């Protein structure tokens, strides 16, 4: 009786200890965000950062946010990022659904070798393709447009792979039934399998969205016109112009650029975390 | 009678053609369904040809030419010789490896420990998951922007904490000898959420029966962690090592924000990606940049294969 009590209390103590460790480390991870929001509300932080750091500014003001929004470039960059991201997501998800389905349910010559080629694209990084793609889009006069950011999304080895794995789990009997009714392959795909692909489509949309929204090196190369800058490009150019001065403005800008993504993440966290985990446990 | 016989006789001849037509149509269908599948693949393979195969071949060709995008002259292996004897290139390789190695060997064990803590917590599991993953959803560009201030030598919160604990306060991004550690801190902060999520997903895949059997044998929870959990996570660690290392070799965004294309201060944080960007798009030396990308590409491939061999992962 006594020993079981002590085991229980030991267990409770270790639980509390675990919780505290997790909490402290969580606060450390969140500290940059908390400080960012605080400094963003501090007008004086543009001259020197408040030191020692404090959670609530001495004279809280929305001055920095006012400036960030008055300068139309942030909103413009949001519009640009949205156009690019939505188009890329639509293109990559639809082409990958088609290919993933064909690799899962199709019977055709060269299926294995073609799928191997798709897997090979996973190993090709962006850097060696940077210059030829730049000259390619330059030669057709599409530099400083959104096309170079959108069109290459048509191929995504990762999305095809995830999609194939999903369709592999769906039974072939659905196809056979529809075939007896005389439905063609496209009809079978659109009427029978696509309506069942909701979960994997959501995952693909989330992954494709994150990749496209955060893309930096390639947009940096093809977009010189500041009116076309996406959010990461605008942030980088702002940061390069001001370095570590204008802390208040920089932090307000960082807050405004991160906030929508964080809100989206908080609403969809279950799906986002699942998607990331799915793209990561592919080894099994 | 005659009619009956007729009726009895008629079926066979009428059946056999119908069977023939059936087999014929299925054959035709098979043939049509053969080529119809290629239509499903057209968009993706158009993309592979235009945006993968062509650039990778063209880049190899370019690496044998002196080129600024318009004028080209064949120079053989000159570009490779230039890159491989260039101090800044090897400096960039060193920086990339240094940052990458420490990112990986710090984040994977740390992330794994926190993943097991979160996984075994009785309360707030989901809350901690969400919190710990938050840095990973913010773009690395915005994160670098914040870290410029977080790690500010005089006004940053990190040095404030270090100072109040009586520890030395490094100059981080203002000093070439500490700037790489600033990038490593940023990388750990940004990547640890990913490591935790992947670890938790795989921890939950370990069968509960093993733990129950161990409990019956009287194994403590630490022993269970050491002898069941860790051996079962081998594949996960290998996966994280591969993805983390390959990602690290391609590091560009944050060092561009923190130090520009030449990785200031004093090229101390210029990565291979930044070297390629500097030569290709600020100097417009396409041939040299292409040769450098190919060397980088080969480095990445070699490590991918080494990693695959070590981890015996099937791709």
Coordinates of C-alpha atoms in Angstrom, one line a residue:
Chain A
X1 CA 0.0 0.0 0.0
X2 CA 2.7 2.4 1.1
X3 CA 5.1 1.5 -1.7
X4 CA 2.3 1.8 -4.3
X5 CA 1.6 5.3 -2.9
X6 CA 5.2 6.3 -3.3
X7 CA 5.2 4.9 -6.9
X8 CA 2.2 7.0 -7.6
X9 CA 3.7 10.2 -6.2
X10 CA 7.0 9.4 -7.9
X11 CA 5.0 9.1 -11.1
X12 CA 3.2 12.4 -10.5
X13 CA 6.5 14.2 -9.7
X14 CA 8.1 12.9 -12.9
X15 CA 4.9 14.1 -14.8
X16 CA 5.2 17.5 -13.4
X17 CA 8.9 17.6 -14.1
X18 CA 8.3 16.6 -17.7
X19 CA 5.6 19.2 -18.1
X20 CA 7.9 22.0 -16.7
X21 CA 10.8 21.0 -19.0
X22 CA 8.5 21.1 -22.0
X23 CA 7.0 24.4 -20.9
X24 CA 10.4 26.1 -20.3
X25 CA 11.8 25.0 -23.6
X26 CA 8.5 26.0 -25.3
X27 CA 8.9 29.5 -23.9
X28 CA 12.5 29.6 -25.2
X29 CA 11.3 28.7 -28.6
X30 CA 8.5 31.2 -28.5
X31 CA 10.7 34.0 -27.1
X32 CA 11.7 35.5 -30.5
X33 CA 8.0 35.7 -31.5
X34 CA 7.0 37.3 -28.2
X35 CA 9.8 39.8 -28.4
X36 CA 9.0 40.5 -32.0
X37 CA 5.4 41.4 -31.2
X38 CA 6.5 43.5 -28.3
X39 CA 9.1 45.5 -30.1
X40 CA 6.7 46.0 -33.0
X41 CA 4.5 48.1 -30.7
X42 CA 7.5 50.2 -29.5
X43 CA 7.9 53.4 -31.4
X44 CA 11.3 54.2 -29.8
X45 CA 12.7 50.9 -30.9
X46 CA 13.6 52.4 -34.3
X47 CA 16.4 54.4 -32.7
X48 CA 17.7 51.9 -30.2
X49 CA 16.1 48.7 -29.1
X50 CA 14.6 48.8 -25.6
X51 CA 17.2 47.6 -23.3
X52 CA 17.0 45.7 -21.0
X53 CA 14.3 43.9 -23.0
X54 CA 10.8 44.2 -21.6
X55 CA 7.6 42.4 -22.4
X56 CA 5.4 45.5 -22.6
X57 CA 6.8 48.7 -24.3
X58 CA 7.1 51.8 -22.2
X59 CA 4.8 53.7 -24.5
X60 CA 2.9 51.2 -26.6
X61 CA 1.9 52.6 -30.0
X62 CA 0.7 51.3 -33.3
X63 CA 3.1 53.8 -35.1
X64 CA 5.2 51.0 -36.7
X65 CA 2.2 49.1 -38.0
X66 CA 0.7 52.3 -39.4
X67 CA 3.9 52.9 -41.4
X68 CA 4.1 49.3 -42.5
X69 CA 0.5 49.5 -44.0
X70 CA 0.8 53.0 -45.3
X71 CA 3.7 51.8 -47.5
X72 CA 1.7 49.9 -50.1
X73 CA 4.5 47.5 -50.8
X74 CA 3.6 45.0 -48.2
X75 CA 0.0 44.6 -49.4
X76 CA 1.2 44.4 -53.0
X77 CA 3.6 41.7 -52.1
X78 CA 0.8 39.8 -50.4
X79 CA -1.3 40.0 -53.5
X80 CA 1.7 38.8 -55.6
X81 CA 2.4 35.9 -53.3
X82 CA -1.3 34.9 -53.3
X83 CA -1.5 34.9 -57.1
X84 CA 1.7 32.9 -57.5
X85 CA 0.9 30.4 -54.7
X86 CA -2.7 29.8 -55.7
X87 CA -1.8 29.2 -59.3
X88 CA 1.2 26.9 -58.4
X89 CA -1.0 24.9 -56.0
X90 CA -3.7 24.3 -58.6
X91 CA -1.2 23.4 -61.3
X92 CA 1.0 21.1 -59.1
X93 CA -1.9 19.3 -57.4
X94 CA -3.9 18.6 -60.5
X95 CA -1.0 17.4 -62.5
X96 CA 0.2 15.2 -59.6
X97 CA -3.2 13.7 -59.1
X98 CA -3.4 12.7 -62.7
X99 CA 0.1 11.2 -62.7
X100 CA -0.2 9.6 -59.2
X101 CA -3.5 7.9 -60.3
X102 CA -2.0 6.6 -63.5
X103 CA 1.1 5.2 -61.7
X104 CA -1.2 3.5 -59.2
X105 CA -4.1 2.1 -61.2
X106 CA -2.8 2.2 -64.8
X107 CA -1.5 -0.7 -66.8
X108 CA 0.8 0.5 -69.6
X109 CA 4.3 -0.2 -71.0
X110 CA 7.2 1.6 -69.3
X111 CA 5.3 2.2 -66.1
X112 CA 8.2 1.2 -63.9
X113 CA 10.9 3.1 -65.7
X114 CA 8.7 6.2 -65.9
X115 CA 8.0 6.1 -62.2
X116 CA 11.7 5.6 -61.6
X117 CA 12.3 8.8 -63.5
X118 CA 9.8 10.6 -61.3
X119 CA 11.6 9.4 -58.2
X120 CA 14.9 10.6 -59.7
X121 CA 13.5 14.1 -59.9
X122 CA 13.4 14.1 -56.1
X123 CA 17.2 14.1 -56.1
X124 CA 17.7 17.0 -58.4
X125 CA 18.1 20.2 -56.5
X126 CA 17.2 23.7 -57.8
X127 CA 20.7 25.1 -58.0
X128 CA 22.0 23.3 -61.1
X129 CA 18.8 24.2 -62.9
X130 CA 18.9 27.8 -62.0
X131 CA 20.9 29.3 -64.9
X132 CA 19.4 27.2 -67.7
X133 CA 15.9 28.0 -66.4
X134 CA 16.8 31.7 -66.2
X135 CA 18.0 31.7 -69.8
X136 CA 15.0 29.6 -70.9
X137 CA 12.5 32.1 -69.5
X138 CA 14.6 35.0 -70.6
X139 CA 14.6 33.7 -74.2
X140 CA 10.8 33.6 -74.3
X141 CA 10.5 37.0 -72.6
X142 CA 8.9 35.8 -69.4
X143 CA 11.4 37.2 -66.9
X144 CA 9.7 39.7 -64.5
X145 CA 6.4 37.9 -64.8
X146 CA 4.9 35.3 -62.5
X147 CA 5.1 32.6 -65.1
X148 CA 8.6 31.3 -64.2
X149 CA 7.3 30.9 -60.6
X150 CA 4.1 29.1 -61.6
X151 CA 4.9 26.9 -64.6
X152 CA 7.7 24.7 -63.1
X153 CA 5.2 23.6 -60.3
X154 CA 3.7 21.4 -62.9
X155 CA 6.1 18.7 -61.9
X156 CA 6.4 17.6 -58.3
X157 CA 7.9 14.2 -57.6
X158 CA 7.0 14.3 -54.0
X159 CA 3.3 15.0 -54.6
X160 CA 3.1 12.3 -57.3
X161 CA 4.7 9.8 -54.9
X162 CA 2.3 10.6 -52.1
X163 CA -0.7 10.5 -54.4
X164 CA 0.3 7.1 -55.9
X165 CA 0.7 5.7 -52.4
X166 CA -2.8 6.9 -51.5
X167 CA -4.5 5.4 -54.6
X168 CA -2.6 2.2 -54.0
X169 CA -4.7 1.8 -50.9
X170 CA -8.0 2.1 -52.7
X171 CA -9.4 -1.1 -54.1
X172 CA -9.3 -2.0 -57.8
X173 CA -12.8 -3.4 -57.6
X174 CA -14.2 0.2 -57.9
X175 CA -12.6 0.4 -61.3
X176 CA -13.9 -2.9 -62.4
X177 CA -17.4 -2.1 -61.5
X178 CA -17.3 1.2 -63.4
X179 CA -15.7 -0.5 -66.4
X180 CA -18.5 -3.0 -66.6
X181 CA -20.9 0.0 -66.8
X182 CA -18.8 1.1 -69.8
X183 CA -17.1 4.1 -68.2
X184 CA -13.8 5.3 -69.8
X185 CA -10.6 5.9 -67.9
X186 CA -11.1 9.6 -67.5
X187 CA -14.7 9.1 -66.4
X188 CA -13.6 6.5 -63.8
X189 CA -10.9 8.8 -62.5
X190 CA -13.2 11.9 -62.2
X191 CA -16.4 10.1 -61.1
X192 CA -15.0 7.3 -58.9
X193 CA -11.6 8.0 -57.6
X194 CA -11.3 11.7 -57.4
X195 CA -14.2 12.1 -55.0
X196 CA -12.4 9.7 -52.7
X197 CA -9.1 11.6 -52.9
X198 CA -10.1 14.4 -50.5
X199 CA -7.7 13.6 -47.7
X200 CA -4.6 13.3 -50.0
X201 CA -5.7 16.3 -52.0
X202 CA -5.8 18.4 -48.7
X203 CA -2.3 17.2 -47.8
X204 CA -1.0 18.0 -51.3
X205 CA -2.5 21.5 -51.2
X206 CA -0.9 22.2 -47.8
X207 CA 2.5 21.0 -48.9
X208 CA 2.4 22.7 -52.2
X209 CA 1.2 25.9 -50.5
X210 CA 4.1 25.9 -48.0
X211 CA 6.7 25.3 -50.7
X212 CA 5.4 27.9 -53.0
X213 CA 4.7 30.6 -50.4
X214 CA 8.2 30.2 -48.9
X215 CA 10.1 29.9 -52.2
X216 CA 13.0 32.4 -52.3
X217 CA 16.0 31.7 -54.4
X218 CA 14.2 31.2 -57.7
X219 CA 11.9 34.3 -57.3
X220 CA 15.0 36.3 -56.3
X221 CA 16.6 35.4 -59.6
X222 CA 13.6 36.0 -62.0
X223 CA 11.9 39.0 -60.3
X224 CA 13.9 42.3 -60.4
X225 CA 10.8 44.5 -60.6
X226 CA 10.0 45.4 -57.0
X227 CA 6.3 45.7 -57.9
X228 CA 6.2 42.0 -58.5
X229 CA 8.1 41.0 -55.3
X230 CA 6.5 38.2 -53.3
X231 CA 6.4 38.5 -49.5
X232 CA 9.8 36.8 -48.8
X233 CA 11.5 39.0 -51.4
X234 CA 10.0 42.1 -49.9
X235 CA 11.1 41.1 -46.5
X236 CA 14.7 40.3 -47.7
X237 CA 15.0 43.6 -49.5
X238 CA 13.7 45.6 -46.6
X239 CA 16.1 43.8 -44.3
X240 CA 19.0 44.4 -46.6
X241 CA 18.3 48.1 -46.9
X242 CA 18.0 48.6 -43.1
X243 CA 20.2 45.9 -41.6
X244 CA 19.8 45.9 -37.8
X245 CA 18.5 49.5 -37.6
X246 CA 14.8 50.4 -37.5
X247 CA 14.1 47.6 -35.2
X248 CA 10.5 48.6 -34.5
X249 CA 9.6 48.8 -38.1
X250 CA 11.3 45.6 -38.9
X251 CA 9.6 43.7 -36.2
X252 CA 6.2 45.1 -37.1
X253 CA 6.8 44.1 -40.7
X254 CA 7.9 40.6 -39.6
X255 CA 4.8 40.3 -37.4
X256 CA 2.4 41.3 -40.2
X257 CA 4.1 38.9 -42.6
X258 CA 4.1 35.9 -40.3
X259 CA 0.7 36.4 -38.6
X260 CA -1.6 35.2 -41.4
X261 CA 0.4 32.1 -41.8
X262 CA 0.3 31.5 -38.1
X263 CA -3.4 32.0 -37.9
X264 CA -3.9 29.6 -40.8
X265 CA -1.6 27.1 -39.1
X266 CA -3.5 27.3 -35.8
X267 CA -6.8 26.6 -37.6
X268 CA -5.4 23.8 -39.7
X269 CA -2.7 22.5 -37.4
X270 CA -4.0 19.0 -37.2
X271 CA -3.9 18.7 -41.1
X272 CA -0.6 20.5 -41.5
X273 CA 1.2 18.4 -38.9
X274 CA -0.3 15.2 -40.5
X275 CA 0.8 16.3 -43.9
X276 CA 4.3 17.0 -42.8
X277 CA 4.4 13.7 -40.9
X278 CA 3.1 11.9 -44.0
X279 CA 5.8 13.4 -46.2
X280 CA 8.3 12.3 -43.6
X281 CA 7.3 8.7 -42.9
X282 CA 7.5 7.7 -46.5
X283 CA 10.3 5.3 -45.7
X284 CA 7.9 2.8 -44.2
Chain B
X1 CA -40.2 -30.2 -84.7
X2 CA -38.3 -28.6 -87.4
X3 CA -38.8 -25.3 -85.8
X4 CA -37.7 -26.7 -82.5
X5 CA -34.6 -28.1 -84.1
X6 CA -34.0 -24.9 -85.8
X7 CA -34.3 -23.1 -82.5
X8 CA -32.1 -25.6 -80.8
X9 CA -29.5 -25.3 -83.5
X10 CA -29.5 -21.5 -84.0
X11 CA -28.1 -20.5 -80.7
X12 CA -24.5 -21.8 -81.2
X13 CA -23.8 -20.0 -84.4
X14 CA -25.3 -16.7 -83.0
X15 CA -23.4 -17.1 -79.7
X16 CA -20.0 -17.6 -81.2
X17 CA -19.9 -14.3 -83.1
X18 CA -21.1 -12.4 -80.0
X19 CA -18.2 -13.9 -78.0
X20 CA -15.9 -12.9 -80.8
X21 CA -17.1 -9.3 -80.7
X22 CA -16.8 -9.3 -76.9
X23 CA -13.2 -10.4 -77.0
X24 CA -12.5 -8.0 -79.8
X25 CA -13.9 -5.0 -77.9
X26 CA -12.0 -5.9 -74.8
X27 CA -8.8 -6.1 -76.8
X28 CA -9.6 -2.8 -78.4
X29 CA -10.4 -1.4 -75.0
X30 CA -7.1 -2.7 -73.7
X31 CA -5.2 -1.0 -76.4
X32 CA -7.1 2.3 -75.9
X33 CA -6.6 2.1 -72.1
X34 CA -2.9 1.5 -72.9
X35 CA -2.4 4.8 -74.5
X36 CA -5.0 6.7 -72.5
X37 CA -2.7 6.3 -69.4
X38 CA 0.0 8.3 -71.2
X39 CA -2.4 11.3 -71.4
X40 CA -2.6 11.2 -67.6
X41 CA 1.2 11.6 -67.5
X42 CA 1.5 14.3 -70.1
X43 CA 1.5 17.4 -67.7
X44 CA 4.0 15.9 -65.3
X45 CA 6.4 14.6 -68.0
X46 CA 6.2 17.9 -70.0
X47 CA 7.4 19.4 -66.7
X48 CA 10.1 16.9 -66.3
X49 CA 11.4 17.4 -69.8
X50 CA 11.3 21.2 -69.7
X51 CA 12.1 22.0 -66.1
X52 CA 14.2 19.1 -65.0
X53 CA 15.9 17.2 -67.8
X54 CA 16.7 20.1 -70.1
X55 CA 18.2 22.4 -67.4
X56 CA 20.3 19.6 -65.9
X57 CA 21.8 18.8 -69.3
X58 CA 22.1 22.4 -70.4
X59 CA 23.9 23.3 -67.1
X60 CA 26.4 20.5 -67.7
X61 CA 27.0 21.9 -71.3
X62 CA 27.4 25.4 -70.0
X63 CA 30.0 24.4 -67.5
X64 CA 32.4 23.7 -70.4
X65 CA 31.9 27.2 -71.8
X66 CA 32.8 30.7 -70.8
X67 CA 29.5 32.4 -71.0
X68 CA 27.6 35.5 -69.8
X69 CA 24.3 34.4 -71.3
X70 CA 24.8 35.8 -74.8
X71 CA 28.5 35.1 -75.8
X72 CA 29.8 31.6 -75.4
X73 CA 33.3 30.2 -76.0
X74 CA 34.3 26.6 -75.4
X75 CA 36.9 26.4 -72.6
X76 CA 36.9 22.7 -71.7
X77 CA 37.6 22.0 -68.1
X78 CA 38.7 25.6 -67.3
X79 CA 35.6 26.4 -65.3
X80 CA 36.0 23.4 -63.1
X81 CA 39.7 24.2 -62.6
X82 CA 38.8 27.8 -61.7
X83 CA 36.2 26.7 -59.2
X84 CA 38.2 23.9 -57.6
X85 CA 41.3 26.1 -57.1
X86 CA 39.2 29.1 -55.9
X87 CA 39.6 30.0 -52.2
X88 CA 36.1 31.4 -51.9
X89 CA 34.5 28.2 -53.2
X90 CA 36.3 26.0 -50.7
X91 CA 35.5 28.5 -48.0
X92 CA 31.8 28.3 -49.0
X93 CA 32.0 24.4 -48.9
X94 CA 33.5 24.7 -45.4
X95 CA 30.9 27.1 -44.2
X96 CA 28.1 24.9 -45.6
X97 CA 29.5 21.8 -44.0
X98 CA 30.2 23.4 -40.7
X99 CA 26.7 24.9 -40.3
X100 CA 25.1 21.7 -41.6
X101 CA 26.9 19.3 -39.4
X102 CA 26.2 21.2 -36.2
X103 CA 22.6 21.8 -37.2
X104 CA 22.0 18.0 -37.7
X105 CA 24.0 16.7 -34.7
X106 CA 22.3 19.2 -32.3
X107 CA 18.8 19.1 -33.7
X108 CA 18.2 15.4 -34.2
X109 CA 19.1 14.2 -30.6
X110 CA 17.4 17.3 -29.0
X111 CA 14.3 17.0 -31.1
X112 CA 14.1 13.3 -30.4
X113 CA 14.3 13.9 -26.6
X114 CA 11.6 16.4 -26.8
X115 CA 9.5 14.2 -29.0
X116 CA 9.6 11.4 -26.4
X117 CA 8.8 13.8 -23.6
X118 CA 5.8 15.2 -25.6
X119 CA 4.7 11.7 -26.6
X120 CA 4.7 10.5 -23.0
X121 CA 3.1 13.6 -21.5
X122 CA -0.3 13.0 -20.0
X123 CA -1.4 16.6 -20.5
X124 CA -1.0 19.1 -23.2
X125 CA 0.3 16.8 -25.9
X126 CA -1.3 18.6 -28.7
X127 CA -0.5 22.1 -27.2
X128 CA 3.2 21.3 -27.1
X129 CA 3.1 19.8 -30.6
X130 CA 1.6 23.0 -32.0
X131 CA 4.0 25.3 -30.1
X132 CA 7.1 23.4 -31.0
X133 CA 6.2 23.3 -34.6
X134 CA 5.4 27.0 -34.9
X135 CA 9.0 28.1 -35.9
X136 CA 9.0 25.7 -38.8
X137 CA 5.9 27.2 -40.4
X138 CA 7.3 30.7 -40.4
X139 CA 9.3 31.4 -43.5
X140 CA 13.1 31.2 -42.9
X141 CA 13.4 34.7 -44.5
X142 CA 11.2 36.2 -41.8
X143 CA 12.9 34.1 -39.2
X144 CA 16.4 35.4 -40.3
X145 CA 15.0 39.0 -40.1
X146 CA 13.9 38.5 -36.5
X147 CA 17.2 36.7 -35.5
X148 CA 19.2 39.7 -36.7
X149 CA 17.8 41.4 -33.7
X150 CA 17.4 38.4 -31.4
X151 CA 21.2 37.9 -31.7
X152 CA 22.1 41.6 -31.8
X153 CA 25.4 41.9 -29.9
X154 CA 24.3 44.8 -27.7
X155 CA 20.5 44.9 -27.8
X156 CA 19.5 41.3 -28.5
X157 CA 17.6 39.2 -26.0
X158 CA 20.1 36.3 -26.2
X159 CA 23.0 38.4 -25.1
X160 CA 20.9 40.0 -22.5
X161 CA 20.2 36.5 -21.0
X162 CA 23.8 35.4 -21.4
X163 CA 25.0 38.6 -19.7
X164 CA 22.6 38.4 -16.8
X165 CA 23.8 34.8 -16.2
X166 CA 27.4 36.1 -16.2
X167 CA 28.3 34.3 -19.4
X168 CA 30.4 35.8 -22.3
X169 CA 28.4 37.6 -24.9
X170 CA 29.5 36.8 -28.5
X171 CA 29.1 39.4 -31.3
X172 CA 27.2 36.8 -33.4
X173 CA 26.6 38.1 -36.9
X174 CA 29.1 41.1 -36.4
X175 CA 32.1 38.8 -36.0
X176 CA 33.3 36.3 -38.6
X177 CA 34.4 33.9 -35.9
X178 CA 30.9 33.6 -34.3
X179 CA 28.6 34.3 -37.3
X180 CA 28.3 30.7 -38.3
X181 CA 27.1 29.8 -34.8
X182 CA 24.3 32.4 -35.2
X183 CA 23.2 30.7 -38.4
X184 CA 23.4 27.3 -36.5
X185 CA 21.2 28.6 -33.7
X186 CA 18.7 29.9 -36.3
X187 CA 18.7 26.6 -38.1
X188 CA 18.2 24.6 -34.9
X189 CA 15.3 26.8 -33.8
X190 CA 13.7 26.6 -37.2
X191 CA 14.2 22.8 -37.9
X192 CA 13.6 21.3 -34.4
X193 CA 9.8 21.3 -34.9
X194 CA 10.1 19.2 -38.0
X195 CA 12.3 16.7 -36.2
X196 CA 9.8 16.5 -33.3
X197 CA 6.8 16.0 -35.6
X198 CA 8.5 13.2 -37.6
X199 CA 9.8 11.6 -34.4
X200 CA 6.4 11.6 -32.7
X201 CA 4.7 10.2 -35.8
X202 CA 7.2 7.3 -35.8
X203 CA 7.1 6.8 -32.0
X204 CA 3.4 6.2 -32.2
X205 CA 4.0 3.5 -34.9
X206 CA 6.1 1.4 -32.5
X207 CA 3.9 -1.5 -31.3
X208 CA 2.6 -1.2 -27.7
X209 CA 3.0 -4.9 -27.1
X210 CA 6.8 -4.6 -27.0
X211 CA 6.5 -2.1 -24.1
X212 CA 4.0 -4.2 -22.3
X213 CA 6.2 -7.3 -22.6
X214 CA 9.1 -5.2 -21.3
X215 CA 7.0 -3.9 -18.4
X216 CA 6.1 -7.5 -17.4
X217 CA 9.8 -8.3 -17.4
X218 CA 10.3 -5.4 -15.0
X219 CA 12.1 -2.9 -17.3
X220 CA 12.1 0.6 -16.0
X221 CA 10.8 3.4 -18.3
X222 CA 14.3 4.5 -19.0
X223 CA 15.3 1.0 -19.9
X224 CA 12.3 0.8 -22.2
X225 CA 13.4 4.0 -23.9
X226 CA 16.9 2.8 -24.3
X227 CA 16.3 -0.7 -25.5
X228 CA 13.0 -0.4 -27.3
X229 CA 12.4 3.1 -28.4
X230 CA 15.9 4.0 -29.7
X231 CA 16.5 0.9 -31.7
X232 CA 13.1 1.2 -33.3
X233 CA 13.8 4.7 -34.4
X234 CA 16.8 3.9 -36.6
X235 CA 15.0 4.4 -39.8
X236 CA 13.6 7.7 -38.6
X237 CA 17.0 9.0 -37.6
X238 CA 18.4 8.0 -41.0
X239 CA 15.5 9.8 -42.8
X240 CA 16.1 12.9 -40.7
X241 CA 19.9 12.7 -41.3
X242 CA 19.3 12.5 -45.1
X243 CA 16.7 15.2 -45.4
X244 CA 18.5 17.5 -42.9
X245 CA 21.9 17.1 -44.5
X246 CA 20.6 17.6 -48.0
X247 CA 18.6 20.6 -47.0
X248 CA 21.7 22.0 -45.2
X249 CA 23.9 21.6 -48.3
X250 CA 21.3 23.7 -50.2
X251 CA 21.3 26.5 -47.5
X252 CA 20.8 29.9 -49.1
X253 CA 17.8 31.9 -48.0
X254 CA 18.8 32.8 -44.4
X255 CA 22.4 33.5 -45.2
X256 CA 21.4 35.7 -48.0
X257 CA 19.2 37.8 -45.7
X258 CA 21.8 37.8 -42.9
X259 CA 25.0 38.4 -45.0
X260 CA 24.0 39.1 -48.6
X261 CA 25.3 37.2 -51.6
X262 CA 28.9 37.2 -50.3
X263 CA 28.0 36.1 -46.8
X264 CA 29.4 38.9 -44.8
X265 CA 31.1 39.4 -42.4
X266 CA 34.2 38.4 -44.4
X267 CA 32.5 35.6 -46.3
X268 CA 32.1 33.8 -43.0
X269 CA 28.5 32.6 -43.8
X270 CA 28.7 32.3 -47.6
X271 CA 27.3 28.9 -48.4
X272 CA 27.7 27.0 -51.7
X273 CA 24.3 28.2 -52.8
X274 CA 25.3 31.8 -52.1
X275 CA 28.6 31.3 -54.0
X276 CA 26.6 30.1 -57.0
X277 CA 24.2 33.0 -56.7
X278 CA 27.1 35.5 -56.4
X279 CA 29.0 34.2 -59.4
X280 CA 25.9 33.5 -61.5
X281 CA 23.6 36.5 -60.9
X282 CA 25.7 39.3 -59.6
X283 CA 28.8 38.5 -61.7
X284 CA 26.9 36.8 -64.6
X285 CA 29.7 34.3 -65.0
X286 CA 27.3 31.5 -66.1
X287 CA 30.0 29.0 -67.0
X288 CA 31.8 29.2 -63.7
X289 CA 28.5 29.2 -61.7
X290 CA 27.4 26.1 -63.7
X291 CA 30.6 24.3 -63.0
X292 CA 30.1 25.1 -59.3
X293 CA 26.5 23.9 -59.3
X294 CA 27.6 20.6 -60.8
X295 CA 30.3 20.1 -58.2
X296 CA 27.6 20.9 -55.6
X297 CA 25.2 18.5 -57.3
X298 CA 27.8 15.8 -57.2
X299 CA 28.4 16.4 -53.5
X300 CA 24.7 16.2 -52.8
X301 CA 24.4 12.9 -54.8
X302 CA 27.4 11.3 -53.1
X303 CA 26.0 12.1 -49.7
X304 CA 22.5 10.9 -50.7
X305 CA 24.0 7.6 -51.7
X306 CA 26.2 7.3 -48.7
X307 CA 23.2 8.0 -46.5
X308 CA 21.1 5.5 -48.3
X309 CA 23.7 2.9 -48.0
X310 CA 24.2 3.5 -44.3
X311 CA 20.6 3.6 -43.5
X312 CA 19.7 0.7 -45.9
X313 CA 16.6 2.7 -46.8
X314 CA 14.8 1.6 -49.9
X315 CA 13.8 4.5 -52.2

